[in-house]
Structures are given as structure tokens and as C-alpha cells.
Coordinates of C-alpha atoms and ligand atoms in Angstrom, one line a residue:
X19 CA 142.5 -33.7 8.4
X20 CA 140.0 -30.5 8.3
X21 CA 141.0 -27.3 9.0
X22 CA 139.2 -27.5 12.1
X23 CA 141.2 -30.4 13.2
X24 CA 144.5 -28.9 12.0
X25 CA 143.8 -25.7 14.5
X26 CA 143.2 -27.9 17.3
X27 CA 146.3 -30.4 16.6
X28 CA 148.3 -27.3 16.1
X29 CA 147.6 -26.4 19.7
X30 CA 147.9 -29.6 21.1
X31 CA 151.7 -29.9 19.3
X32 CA 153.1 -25.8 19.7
X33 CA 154.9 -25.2 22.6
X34 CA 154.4 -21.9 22.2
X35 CA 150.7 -21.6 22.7
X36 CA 149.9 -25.4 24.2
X37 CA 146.0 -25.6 25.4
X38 CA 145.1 -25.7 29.0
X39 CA 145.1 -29.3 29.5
X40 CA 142.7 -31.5 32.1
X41 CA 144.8 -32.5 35.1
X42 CA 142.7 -35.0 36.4
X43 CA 140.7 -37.9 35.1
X44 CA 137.4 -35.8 33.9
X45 CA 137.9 -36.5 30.1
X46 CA 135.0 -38.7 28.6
X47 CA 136.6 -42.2 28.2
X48 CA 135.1 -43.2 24.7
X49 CA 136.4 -46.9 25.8
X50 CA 133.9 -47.8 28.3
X51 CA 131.5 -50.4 27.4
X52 CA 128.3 -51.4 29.0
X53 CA 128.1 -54.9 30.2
X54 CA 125.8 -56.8 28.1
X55 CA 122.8 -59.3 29.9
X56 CA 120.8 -58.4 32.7
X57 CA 120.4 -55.0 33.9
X58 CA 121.0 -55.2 38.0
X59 CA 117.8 -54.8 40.6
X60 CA 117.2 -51.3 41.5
X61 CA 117.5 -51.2 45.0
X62 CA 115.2 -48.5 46.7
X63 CA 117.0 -46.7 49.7
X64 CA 114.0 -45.8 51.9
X65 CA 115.5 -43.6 54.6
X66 CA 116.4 -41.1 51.4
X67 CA 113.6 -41.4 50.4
X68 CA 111.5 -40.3 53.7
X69 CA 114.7 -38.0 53.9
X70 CA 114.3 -36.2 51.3
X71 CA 110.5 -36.0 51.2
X72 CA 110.0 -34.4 54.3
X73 CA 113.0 -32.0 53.7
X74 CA 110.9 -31.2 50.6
X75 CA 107.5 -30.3 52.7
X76 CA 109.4 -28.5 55.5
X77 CA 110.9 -26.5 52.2
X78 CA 107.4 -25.9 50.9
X79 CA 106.0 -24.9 54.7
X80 CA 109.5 -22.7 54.9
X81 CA 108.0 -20.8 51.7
X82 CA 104.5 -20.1 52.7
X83 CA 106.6 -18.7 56.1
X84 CA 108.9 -16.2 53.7
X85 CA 106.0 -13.2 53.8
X86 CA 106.3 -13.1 57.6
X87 CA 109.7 -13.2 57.6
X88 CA 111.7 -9.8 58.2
X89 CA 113.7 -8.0 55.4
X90 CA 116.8 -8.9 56.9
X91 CA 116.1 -12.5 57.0
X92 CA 115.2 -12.2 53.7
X93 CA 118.3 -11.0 53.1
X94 CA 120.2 -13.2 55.5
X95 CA 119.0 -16.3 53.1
X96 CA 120.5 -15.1 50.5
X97 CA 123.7 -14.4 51.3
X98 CA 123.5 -18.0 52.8
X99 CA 121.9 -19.3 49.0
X100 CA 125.3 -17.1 47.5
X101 CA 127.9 -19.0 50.2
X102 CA 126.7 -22.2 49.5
X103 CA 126.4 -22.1 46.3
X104 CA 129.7 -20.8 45.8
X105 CA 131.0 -23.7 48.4
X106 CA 130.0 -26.4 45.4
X107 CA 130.6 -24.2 42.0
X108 CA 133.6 -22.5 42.8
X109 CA 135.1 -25.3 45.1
X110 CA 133.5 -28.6 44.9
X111 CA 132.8 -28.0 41.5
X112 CA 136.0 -25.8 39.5
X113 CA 138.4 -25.7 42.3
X114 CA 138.4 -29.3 43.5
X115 CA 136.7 -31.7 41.0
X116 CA 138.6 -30.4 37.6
X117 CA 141.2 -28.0 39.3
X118 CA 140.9 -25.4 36.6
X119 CA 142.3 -22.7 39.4
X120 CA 144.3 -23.0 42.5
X121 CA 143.3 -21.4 45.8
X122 CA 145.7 -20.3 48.2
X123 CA 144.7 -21.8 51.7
X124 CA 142.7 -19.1 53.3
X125 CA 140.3 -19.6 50.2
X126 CA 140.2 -23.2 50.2
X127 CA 139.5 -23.1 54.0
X128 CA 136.3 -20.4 52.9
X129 CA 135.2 -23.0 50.2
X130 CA 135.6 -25.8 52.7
X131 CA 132.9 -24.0 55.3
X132 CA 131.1 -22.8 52.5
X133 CA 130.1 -26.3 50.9
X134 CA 129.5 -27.5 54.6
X135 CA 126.6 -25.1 54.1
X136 CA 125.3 -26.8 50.9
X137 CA 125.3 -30.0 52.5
X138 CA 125.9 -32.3 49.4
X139 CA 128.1 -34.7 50.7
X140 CA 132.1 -34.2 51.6
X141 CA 134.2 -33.0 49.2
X142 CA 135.8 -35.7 48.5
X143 CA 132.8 -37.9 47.7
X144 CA 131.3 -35.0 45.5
X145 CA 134.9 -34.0 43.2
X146 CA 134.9 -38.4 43.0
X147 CA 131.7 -38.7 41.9
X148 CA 131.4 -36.1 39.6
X149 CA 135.1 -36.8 38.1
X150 CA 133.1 -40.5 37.2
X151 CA 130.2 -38.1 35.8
X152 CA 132.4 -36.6 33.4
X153 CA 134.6 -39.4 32.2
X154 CA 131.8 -41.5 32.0
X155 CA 128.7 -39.6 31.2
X156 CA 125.1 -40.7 29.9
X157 CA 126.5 -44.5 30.7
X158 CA 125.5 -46.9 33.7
X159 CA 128.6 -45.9 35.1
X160 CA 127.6 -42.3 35.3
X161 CA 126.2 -41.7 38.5
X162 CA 123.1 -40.0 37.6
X163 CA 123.1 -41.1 34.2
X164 CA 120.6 -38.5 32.5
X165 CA 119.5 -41.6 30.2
X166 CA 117.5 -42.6 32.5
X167 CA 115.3 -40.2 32.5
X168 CA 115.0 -36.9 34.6
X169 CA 113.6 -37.8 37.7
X170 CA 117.0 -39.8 37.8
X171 CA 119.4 -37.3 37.1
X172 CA 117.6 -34.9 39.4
X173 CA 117.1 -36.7 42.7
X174 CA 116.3 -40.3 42.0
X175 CA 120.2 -41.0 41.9
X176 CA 120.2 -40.7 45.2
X177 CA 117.5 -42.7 46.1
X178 CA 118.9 -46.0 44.6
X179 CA 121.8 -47.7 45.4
X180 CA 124.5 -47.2 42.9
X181 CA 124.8 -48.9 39.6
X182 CA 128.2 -51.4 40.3
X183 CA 130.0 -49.8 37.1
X184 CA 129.8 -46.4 39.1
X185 CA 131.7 -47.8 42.0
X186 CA 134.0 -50.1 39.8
X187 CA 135.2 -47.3 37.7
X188 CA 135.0 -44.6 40.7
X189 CA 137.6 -47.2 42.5
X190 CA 140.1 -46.9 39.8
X191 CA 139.8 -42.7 39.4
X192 CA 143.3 -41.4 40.3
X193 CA 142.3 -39.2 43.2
X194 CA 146.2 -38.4 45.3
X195 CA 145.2 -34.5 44.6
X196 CA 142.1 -35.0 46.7
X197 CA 143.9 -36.9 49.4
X198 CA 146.8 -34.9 49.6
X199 CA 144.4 -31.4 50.4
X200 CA 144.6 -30.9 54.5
X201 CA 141.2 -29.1 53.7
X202 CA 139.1 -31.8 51.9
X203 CA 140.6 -34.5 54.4
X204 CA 139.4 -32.5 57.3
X205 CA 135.8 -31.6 56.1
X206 CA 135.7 -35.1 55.2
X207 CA 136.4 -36.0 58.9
X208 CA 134.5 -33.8 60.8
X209 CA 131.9 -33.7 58.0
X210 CA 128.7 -34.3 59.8
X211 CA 129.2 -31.7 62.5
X212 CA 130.2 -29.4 59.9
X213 CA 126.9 -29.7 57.8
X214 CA 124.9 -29.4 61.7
X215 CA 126.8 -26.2 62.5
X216 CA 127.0 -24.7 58.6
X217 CA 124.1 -26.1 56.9
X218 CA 121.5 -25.7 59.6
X219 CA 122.6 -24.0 63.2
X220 CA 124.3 -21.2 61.7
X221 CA 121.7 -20.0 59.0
X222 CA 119.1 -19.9 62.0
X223 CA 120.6 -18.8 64.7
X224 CA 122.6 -15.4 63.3
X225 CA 119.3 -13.8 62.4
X226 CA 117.1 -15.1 65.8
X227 CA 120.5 -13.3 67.7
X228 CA 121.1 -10.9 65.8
X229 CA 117.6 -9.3 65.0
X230 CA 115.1 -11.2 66.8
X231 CA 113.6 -13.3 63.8
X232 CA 111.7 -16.4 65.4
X233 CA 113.5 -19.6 65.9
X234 CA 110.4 -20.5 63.7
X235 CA 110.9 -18.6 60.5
X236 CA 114.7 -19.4 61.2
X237 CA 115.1 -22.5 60.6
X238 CA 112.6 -22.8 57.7
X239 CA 113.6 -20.0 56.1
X240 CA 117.0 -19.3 55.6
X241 CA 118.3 -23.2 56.6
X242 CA 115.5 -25.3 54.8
X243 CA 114.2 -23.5 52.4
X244 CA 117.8 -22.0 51.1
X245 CA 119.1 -25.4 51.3
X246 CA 116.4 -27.3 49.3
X247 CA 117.1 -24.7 46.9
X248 CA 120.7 -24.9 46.6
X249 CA 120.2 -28.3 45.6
X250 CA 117.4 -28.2 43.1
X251 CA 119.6 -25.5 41.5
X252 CA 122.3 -28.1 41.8
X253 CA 120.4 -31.2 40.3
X254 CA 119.2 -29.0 37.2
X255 CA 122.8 -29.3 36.3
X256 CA 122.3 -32.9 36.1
X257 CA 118.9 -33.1 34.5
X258 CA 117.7 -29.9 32.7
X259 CA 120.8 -28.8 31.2
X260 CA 121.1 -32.5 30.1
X261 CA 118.1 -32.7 28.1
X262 CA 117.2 -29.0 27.4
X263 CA 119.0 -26.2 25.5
X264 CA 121.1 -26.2 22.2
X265 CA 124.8 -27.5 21.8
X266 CA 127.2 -25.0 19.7
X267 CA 130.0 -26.8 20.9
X268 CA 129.9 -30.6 20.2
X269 CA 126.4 -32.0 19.7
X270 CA 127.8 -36.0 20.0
X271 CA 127.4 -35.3 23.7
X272 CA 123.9 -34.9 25.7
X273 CA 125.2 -31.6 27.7
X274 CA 123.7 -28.6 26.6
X275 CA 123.6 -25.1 27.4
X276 CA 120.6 -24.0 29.4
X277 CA 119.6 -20.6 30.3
X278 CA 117.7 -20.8 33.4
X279 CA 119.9 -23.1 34.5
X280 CA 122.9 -20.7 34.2
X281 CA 120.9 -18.2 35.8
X282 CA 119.6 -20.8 38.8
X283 CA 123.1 -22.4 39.5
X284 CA 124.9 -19.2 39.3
X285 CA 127.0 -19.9 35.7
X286 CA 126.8 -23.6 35.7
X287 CA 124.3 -24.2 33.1
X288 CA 126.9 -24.1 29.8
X289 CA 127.2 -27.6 30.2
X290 CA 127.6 -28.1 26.6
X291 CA 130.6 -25.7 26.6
X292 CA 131.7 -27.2 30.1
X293 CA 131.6 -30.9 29.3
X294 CA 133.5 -30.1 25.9
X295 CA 136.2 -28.0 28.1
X296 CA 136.1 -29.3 31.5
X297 CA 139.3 -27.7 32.7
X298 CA 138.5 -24.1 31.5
X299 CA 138.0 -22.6 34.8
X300 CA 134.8 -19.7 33.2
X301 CA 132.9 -23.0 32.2
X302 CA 132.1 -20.8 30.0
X303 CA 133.4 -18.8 26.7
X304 CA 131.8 -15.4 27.7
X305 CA 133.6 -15.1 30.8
X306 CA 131.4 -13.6 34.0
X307 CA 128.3 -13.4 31.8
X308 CA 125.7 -14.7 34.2
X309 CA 128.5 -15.4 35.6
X310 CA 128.9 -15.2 39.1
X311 CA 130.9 -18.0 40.0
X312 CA 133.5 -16.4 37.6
X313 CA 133.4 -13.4 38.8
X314 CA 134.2 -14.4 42.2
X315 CA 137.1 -16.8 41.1
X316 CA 138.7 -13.5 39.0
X317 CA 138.0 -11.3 41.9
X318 CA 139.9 -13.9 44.4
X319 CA 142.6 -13.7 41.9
X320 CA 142.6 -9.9 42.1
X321 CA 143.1 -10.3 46.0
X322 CA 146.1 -12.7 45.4
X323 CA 144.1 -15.6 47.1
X324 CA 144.0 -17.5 43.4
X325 CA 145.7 -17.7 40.8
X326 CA 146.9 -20.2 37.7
X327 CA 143.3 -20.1 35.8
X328 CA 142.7 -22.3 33.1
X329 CA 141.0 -21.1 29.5
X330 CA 140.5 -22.3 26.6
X331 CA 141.5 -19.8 23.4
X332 CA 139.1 -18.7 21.3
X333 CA 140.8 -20.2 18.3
X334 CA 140.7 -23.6 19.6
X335 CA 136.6 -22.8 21.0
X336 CA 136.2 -22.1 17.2
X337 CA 137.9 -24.9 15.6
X338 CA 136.0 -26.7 17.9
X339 CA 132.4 -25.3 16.9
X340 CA 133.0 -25.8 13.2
X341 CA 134.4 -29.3 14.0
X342 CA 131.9 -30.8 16.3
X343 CA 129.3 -27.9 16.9
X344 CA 125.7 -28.0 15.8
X345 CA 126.5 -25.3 13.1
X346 CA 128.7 -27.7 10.9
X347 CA 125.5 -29.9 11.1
X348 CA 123.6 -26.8 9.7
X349 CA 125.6 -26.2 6.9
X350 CA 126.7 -29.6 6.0
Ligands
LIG19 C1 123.8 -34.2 46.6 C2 124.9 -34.3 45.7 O1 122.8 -33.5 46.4 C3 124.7 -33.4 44.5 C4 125.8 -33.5 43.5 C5 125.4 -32.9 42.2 C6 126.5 -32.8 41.2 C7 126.1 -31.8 40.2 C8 127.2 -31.6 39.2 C9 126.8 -30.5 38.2 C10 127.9 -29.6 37.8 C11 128.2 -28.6 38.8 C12 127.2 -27.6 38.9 C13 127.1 -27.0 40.3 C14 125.9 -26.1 40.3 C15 125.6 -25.6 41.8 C16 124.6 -24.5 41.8 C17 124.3 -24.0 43.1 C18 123.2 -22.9 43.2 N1 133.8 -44.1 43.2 O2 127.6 -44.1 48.5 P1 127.5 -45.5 48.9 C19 132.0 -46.5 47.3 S1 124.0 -35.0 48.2 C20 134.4 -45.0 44.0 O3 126.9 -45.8 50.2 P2 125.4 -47.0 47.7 C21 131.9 -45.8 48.7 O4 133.2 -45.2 48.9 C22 122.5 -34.6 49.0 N2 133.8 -45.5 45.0 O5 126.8 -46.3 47.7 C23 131.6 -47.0 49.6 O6 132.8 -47.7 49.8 P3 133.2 -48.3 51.2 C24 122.6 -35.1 50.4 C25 132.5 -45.2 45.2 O7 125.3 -48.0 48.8 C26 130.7 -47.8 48.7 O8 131.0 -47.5 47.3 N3 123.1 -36.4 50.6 C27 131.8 -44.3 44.4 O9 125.1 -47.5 46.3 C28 129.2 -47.6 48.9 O10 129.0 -46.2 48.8 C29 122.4 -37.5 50.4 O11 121.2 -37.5 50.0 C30 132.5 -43.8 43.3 N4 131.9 -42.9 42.5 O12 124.4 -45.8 48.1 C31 123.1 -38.8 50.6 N5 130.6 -44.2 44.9 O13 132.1 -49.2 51.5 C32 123.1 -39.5 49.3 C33 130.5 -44.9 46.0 O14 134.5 -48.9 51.0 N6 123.9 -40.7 49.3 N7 131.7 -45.6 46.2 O15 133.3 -47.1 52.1 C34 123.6 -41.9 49.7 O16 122.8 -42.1 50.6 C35 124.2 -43.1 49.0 O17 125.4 -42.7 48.4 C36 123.3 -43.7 47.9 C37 124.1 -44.8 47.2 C38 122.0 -44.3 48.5 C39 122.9 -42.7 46.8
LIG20 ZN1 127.1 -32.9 33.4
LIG21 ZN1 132.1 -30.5 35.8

């Protein structure tokens, strides 16, 4: 055993000083095997596709708009960029998929509202999908398995019906911590009137009220444009920090950590770091640097709305760099 590997057994075996460990199934599952023979049909799903191209021109048309918008629209869009964003990185994504914090229920109700706005599915469906995304990643049963290219990570994923070994695998996910949140099962149920009033009818209507913006600018503006941005910012997770950046951590995995996308998707984009330690609620080892999504999580903590966050040491971050990182490569 290397030293490396001693340091991280130790942690794993002391009582004393035993690692944040995963809670729920996001661990990659080195047993999964792709079935051999024919690869199935892709099956285009039109109505996304027409979807999600016109979405895309009425988010272009909503920037050509953004000089004749006022300041405080400007303004407004932003805040509604920072709510929704926080609605999938600090719930969808930390809170609820990998549970590397808990939220006391006022702040799981805000996180609830919050990812109504970002309008990427329920809850449920996004911590499910994205539990199979870690456990399973760059295989067919990853849902947007980046081997296949970026356009399929990014957006095509959901512009194809699912690859059977996605479902099969998804089906067999223990999920009882999903089910048993009040919150997530009631955005799941009203979701769709949720996303109507959040995602779109708020965002256009507080700035025509309150300051006399144009219905116009309001709805392209600060609903479609900010939306269509959240979730680019989102799908660079999937795609760009995929493919792009350098991985200190482990480099047998495709993660890697990205700077723009860190900077786009508010301190999601050290995937390398983050696929390594899912459960280490900073996805991050430099804490709220380009951070914001931290930063928010400690300051809930500060209020007493949060607590119980997860972290990895930094002796078991090293043994893990010398171990797996791309420096042993270097200097072996
Ligand atoms: C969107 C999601 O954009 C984005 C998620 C991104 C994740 C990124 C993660 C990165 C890390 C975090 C970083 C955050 C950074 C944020 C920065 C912010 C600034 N397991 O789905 P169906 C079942 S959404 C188990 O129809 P098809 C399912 O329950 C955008 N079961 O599959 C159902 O069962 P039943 C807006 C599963 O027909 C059956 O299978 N939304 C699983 O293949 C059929 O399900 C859209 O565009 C699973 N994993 O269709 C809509 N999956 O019949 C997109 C499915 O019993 N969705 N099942 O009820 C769709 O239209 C469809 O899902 C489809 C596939 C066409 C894609
Ligand atoms: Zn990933
Ligand atoms: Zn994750």
C-alpha cells in the first residue's frame, strides 16, 4: 500500500477523524458494464426539439431587447439569474441530489421556489437523474453521457429519448430521502404551475408593476433570456467542464475543473474535485473562492437555517492528489 493509500485507509478506519462519507448512491459504480451488440435507435423527440429552438430565438430577440431595457430591469434579471441558480446549485444540486448539508424547512421551502424559477424539471427527477450521472458517468447509463460528444451532454440529452440503461439503473437508485421531503413531493406535484408562476409570470410581472417596464422587454428579458441562461450555465457543467480543464484530483475520471465554468454556474465548475468528493458540500477545496453557492450555504448556516456540512480534510484531498492526481503522472 502507498503512503497515499495508507492516509486515506487511515481515515476511512479512525474513529476519531472518519471522512465525510456519501449518503446516497452518487459514488461511481466501477461494476457497470455496457451491454455488448447493437447500440439502440436514437429516437428524436421533436416537440423539444421545436421547444427548445424557439426558446433559444426568443432568448437571442430577449438580448438585442436588453439596451432598451431600464436599469432596474437590468437589475431585476439578475437577482432572478442569482435565485435560480441557487434553486439548482445549492438545492437541486448539494442540498438534495448528494445531501452534503441539511436545510432547515424555511430554507428548503426558498430552494423549492427558487428551482421552480430555473425550470429544469422537479426535484425529484433532477437529484434522480443526476445521482445516475454520478454513479454512472461517461457510460450509456449516464444520462448525458459526455462520450458522446458535446452537443449531447449540453442539450441533445434532452432531445432523445433516454438510453434504457439510464432508466434501468435509475429504477434501482435508492431514493426514500427524496420521497420522504414534504418539499420535493409538493413541487413535484404542483410542478407545472410552479414553473408558470416562478419561471415566467413572476420575473415579468414585478418589474412591469413595480416600475413600468413593458410587458414586452418583460418577458424577454428577465423570464427568457435569464432562463436560457441559467441553463446554458447549467449544461456547461455537463459538457465543458467534461472535456475542458486539467484534473489535480484523479485524472482516471473525464470531470475536470473549468474556470469559466466555475465562474458561469456560480462554483460548479470543479468537477474534477466534485466528482472525486461528491459529498463535500464546497465542491470545492478552496472554499467560497468563486464561490457563491458556498458562500450562501455558510451564510444560511450563520443564520441557523443549515447546518451539518460535509468536507473533505485536506489530508485526505492530498493523499488523494498524490494518489490519483495528474501530478503523480508528472513525476512518475
Ligand atoms: C434541464 C435539466 O435542463 C438540466 C439538468 C442538468 C444537470 C447538471 C448537473 C451538473 C452539476 C450541477 C451544476 C449546477 C450548475 C448550475 C448553474 C446555474 C447558473 N431513473 O423522462 P422520460 C423513467 S430540464 C429512473 O419521459 P424518455 C420516468 O420516471 C430543461 N427512472 O424518458 C418515466 O417512468 P414512468 C427543461 C427514470 O421517454 C420513464 O422513465 N425540461 C429515469 O426517454 C420515461 O421518462 C425539458 O427540456 C431515471 N434516471 O424521454 C424536458 N429517467 O413512465 C426534458 C426516466 O413510470 N425531458 N425515468 O413515469 C424530456 O422531455 C424527457 O425526459 C426526454 C426523455 C425526452 C429527455
Ligand atoms: Zn458531472
Ligand atoms: Zn453532483
Amino acid at each position: 500500500m502507498t503512503e497515499a493509500e495508507s492516509v486515506e485507509q487511515k481515515h476511512k478506519s479512525s474513529n476519531g477523524n472518519v471522512p465525510p462519507e456519501s449518503s446516497v448512491e452518487d459514488v461511481f459504480d466501477h461494476t457497470y458494464k455496457e451491454k455488448e451488440g447493437p447500440k439502440p435507435h436514437r429516437s428524436i423527440v421533436w416537440k423539444n426539439v421545436i421547444l427548445m429552438t424557439i426558446l433559444h430565438i426568443g432568448a437571442l430577440y430577449g438580448l438585442l431587447l436588453v439596451p432598451t431595457a431600464s436599469t432596474s430591469t437590468l437589475l431585476w434579471s439578475f437577482v432572478c439569474f442569482l435565485i435560480s441558480a441557487l434553486g439548482i446549485t445549492a438545492g437541486a444540486h448539494r442540498l438534495w441530489s448528494h445531501r452534503s448539508y441539511k436545510a432547515s424547512l424555511p430554507l428548503r421551502i426558498f430552494l423549492g421556489v427558487a428551482n421552480s424559477m430555473a425550470f429544469q424539471n422537479d426535484i425529484f427527477e433532477w437529484a434522480r437523474d443526476h445521482r445516475v450521472h454520478h454513479k454512472y458517468s461517461e457510460t450509456e447509463a449516464d444520462p448525458h453521457n459526455a462520450v458522446r460528444g458535446f452537443f449531447f451532454a449540453h442539450i441533445g440529452w434532452l432531445l432523445v429519448r433516454k438510453h434504457p440503461d439510464v432508466i434501468e439503473k435509475g429504477r434501482k437508485l435508492e431514493l426514500t430521502d427524496l420521497k420522504a421531503d414534504k418539499v420535493v413531493m409538493f413541487q413535484r406535484k404542483y410542478y407545472k404551475l410552479s414553473v408558470l408562476l416562478m419561471c415566467f409570470f413572476v420575473p415579468m410581472s414585478i418589474p412591469w408593476y413595480l416600475w413600468g417596464e413593458t410587458l414586452w422587454v418583460a418577458f424577454y428579458v428577465p423570464a427568457l433570456l435569464r432562463y436560457t441562461l441559467v441553463l446554458n450555465a447549467t449544461w456547461l457543467v455537463n459538457s465543458a467542464a467534461h472535456m475542458w480543464g486539467n484534473r489535480p484530483y484523479d485524472t482516471t475520471i473525464n470531470p475536470r475543473e473549468n474556470r469559466f465554468v466555475t465562474f458561469s454556474a456560480i462554483g460548479e465548475g470543479y468537477h474534477n474535485y466534485h466528482h472525486t468528493f461528491p459529498y463535500d458540500y464546497a465542491t470545492s477545496e478552496f472554499g467560497c473562492k468563486l464561490n457563491l453557492t458556498t458562500c450562501f450555504i455558510d451564510f444560511m448556516c450563520f443564520l441557523g437555517l443549515a447546518k451539518d456540512r460535509k468536507r473533505v480534510s485536506k489530508e485526505m484531498v492530498q493523499a488523494r492528489i498524490q494518489r490519483t492526481g495528474e501530478g503523480s503522472y508528472r513525476s512518475g
